[in-house]
């Protein structure tokens, strides 16, 4: 369907730009009208929360992290069904495994602290999954790997921000524990993309 593909390519390009643009966090990761830059001025803390206290920044990071896990799991499942190369299928499988684990950890933590647990990826993430699913063959592999490269760059930045500026010790630990996993995912996605171009 060449016409559809002509439409989708620029859409997907916009998407990647939206993911990587300054202040795109709320757009890319959640429905909140606030973003981390706002929190930086209003909610950055001096790390003195007790184990049962949390800042608005902590809450937003944890909820976005859960939405991100749901996004990665659905994307990884899609890649296992639709990718044409072993590398991209393996990337999808690995993302499902690791993000299923981090979803469990983050959900338990949110429930303990009384933070809402999102039950689906953000609307923008759902749209991205629908958009990438329109590609087939090597085009799919390329767009999926490219999406995961950009997404994990953003995820790493957000997790580091939580480590640096978060308040609740357990949420900050969760972010810190996520960082090496996210960096490995970025490397895997970059390798998969490089093998296709
Ligand atoms: Fe992600
Ligand atoms: Fe990941």
mmCIF file of N, CA, C and O and ligand atoms in Angstrom, residues 68-69 72 94-95 98-99 102 148 151-152 155 178 181-186, ligand 2:
data_model
loop_
_atom_site.group_PDB
_atom_site.id
_atom_site.type_symbol
_atom_site.label_atom_id
_atom_site.label_comp_id
_atom_site.label_asym_id
_atom_site.label_seq_id
_atom_site.Cartn_x
_atom_site.Cartn_y
_atom_site.Cartn_z
ATOM 1 N N UNK A 68 5.636 3.383 30.499
ATOM 2 C CA UNK A 68 6.736 3.010 29.611
ATOM 3 C C UNK A 68 6.914 1.499 29.565
ATOM 4 O O UNK A 68 7.163 0.929 28.493
ATOM 5 N N UNK A 69 6.801 0.843 30.723
ATOM 6 C CA UNK A 69 6.915 -0.624 30.730
ATOM 7 C C UNK A 69 5.807 -1.253 29.874
ATOM 8 O O UNK A 69 6.069 -2.176 29.091
ATOM 9 N N UNK A 72 6.679 -0.794 26.274
ATOM 10 C CA UNK A 72 7.770 -1.682 25.815
ATOM 11 C C UNK A 72 7.279 -3.121 25.664
ATOM 12 O O UNK A 72 7.717 -3.838 24.758
ATOM 13 N N UNK A 94 13.673 -9.557 24.476
ATOM 14 C CA UNK A 94 14.406 -9.073 25.647
ATOM 15 C C UNK A 94 13.661 -7.907 26.324
ATOM 16 O O UNK A 94 13.581 -7.830 27.553
ATOM 17 N N UNK A 95 13.101 -7.010 25.527
ATOM 18 C CA UNK A 95 12.375 -5.876 26.105
ATOM 19 C C UNK A 95 11.139 -6.358 26.857
ATOM 20 O O UNK A 95 10.814 -5.847 27.934
ATOM 21 N N UNK A 98 12.477 -7.948 30.293
ATOM 22 C CA UNK A 98 12.978 -6.997 31.298
ATOM 23 C C UNK A 98 11.906 -6.017 31.752
ATOM 24 O O UNK A 98 11.835 -5.658 32.933
ATOM 25 N N UNK A 99 11.070 -5.565 30.824
ATOM 26 C CA UNK A 99 10.049 -4.591 31.229
ATOM 27 C C UNK A 99 8.895 -5.267 31.969
ATOM 28 O O UNK A 99 8.187 -4.602 32.738
ATOM 29 N N UNK A 102 10.340 -5.060 35.451
ATOM 30 C CA UNK A 102 10.312 -3.717 36.042
ATOM 31 C C UNK A 102 8.872 -3.250 36.248
ATOM 32 O O UNK A 102 8.589 -2.507 37.199
ATOM 33 N N UNK A 148 12.948 2.407 19.360
ATOM 34 C CA UNK A 148 13.503 1.953 20.639
ATOM 35 C C UNK A 148 14.807 2.665 20.991
ATOM 36 O O UNK A 148 15.089 2.880 22.166
ATOM 37 N N UNK A 151 13.498 6.083 22.201
ATOM 38 C CA UNK A 151 12.754 5.928 23.446
ATOM 39 C C UNK A 151 13.700 5.658 24.611
ATOM 40 O O UNK A 151 13.546 6.225 25.689
ATOM 41 N N UNK A 152 14.689 4.807 24.405
ATOM 42 C CA UNK A 152 15.580 4.487 25.528
ATOM 43 C C UNK A 152 16.519 5.639 25.867
ATOM 44 O O UNK A 152 16.883 5.791 27.038
ATOM 45 N N UNK A 155 14.296 7.501 28.095
ATOM 46 C CA UNK A 155 14.093 6.766 29.357
ATOM 47 C C UNK A 155 15.298 6.912 30.287
ATOM 48 O O UNK A 155 15.145 7.048 31.502
ATOM 49 N N UNK A 178 17.130 0.658 37.386
ATOM 50 C CA UNK A 178 16.702 0.592 35.982
ATOM 51 C C UNK A 178 17.799 1.041 35.020
ATOM 52 O O UNK A 178 17.854 0.575 33.877
ATOM 53 N N UNK A 181 19.973 -1.446 33.006
ATOM 54 C CA UNK A 181 19.122 -2.239 32.106
ATOM 55 C C UNK A 181 18.747 -1.395 30.888
ATOM 56 O O UNK A 181 18.822 -1.847 29.736
ATOM 57 N N UNK A 182 18.353 -0.150 31.135
ATOM 58 C CA UNK A 182 17.959 0.733 30.037
ATOM 59 C C UNK A 182 19.137 0.998 29.099
ATOM 60 O O UNK A 182 18.976 1.065 27.880
ATOM 61 N N UNK A 183 20.329 1.140 29.688
ATOM 62 C CA UNK A 183 21.519 1.378 28.843
ATOM 63 C C UNK A 183 21.814 0.159 27.977
ATOM 64 O O UNK A 183 22.214 0.295 26.817
ATOM 65 N N UNK A 184 21.593 -1.010 28.543
ATOM 66 C CA UNK A 184 21.795 -2.227 27.744
ATOM 67 C C UNK A 184 20.755 -2.295 26.614
ATOM 68 O O UNK A 184 21.082 -2.660 25.481
ATOM 69 N N UNK A 185 19.520 -1.923 26.932
ATOM 70 C CA UNK A 185 18.480 -1.922 25.892
ATOM 71 C C UNK A 185 18.842 -0.942 24.774
ATOM 72 O O UNK A 185 18.627 -1.234 23.598
ATOM 73 N N UNK A 186 19.362 0.215 25.161
ATOM 74 C CA UNK A 186 19.761 1.204 24.147
ATOM 75 C C UNK A 186 20.827 0.599 23.233
ATOM 76 O O UNK A 186 20.741 0.719 22.004
HETATM 77 FE FE1 LIG B 2 13.815 -0.780 27.904
#
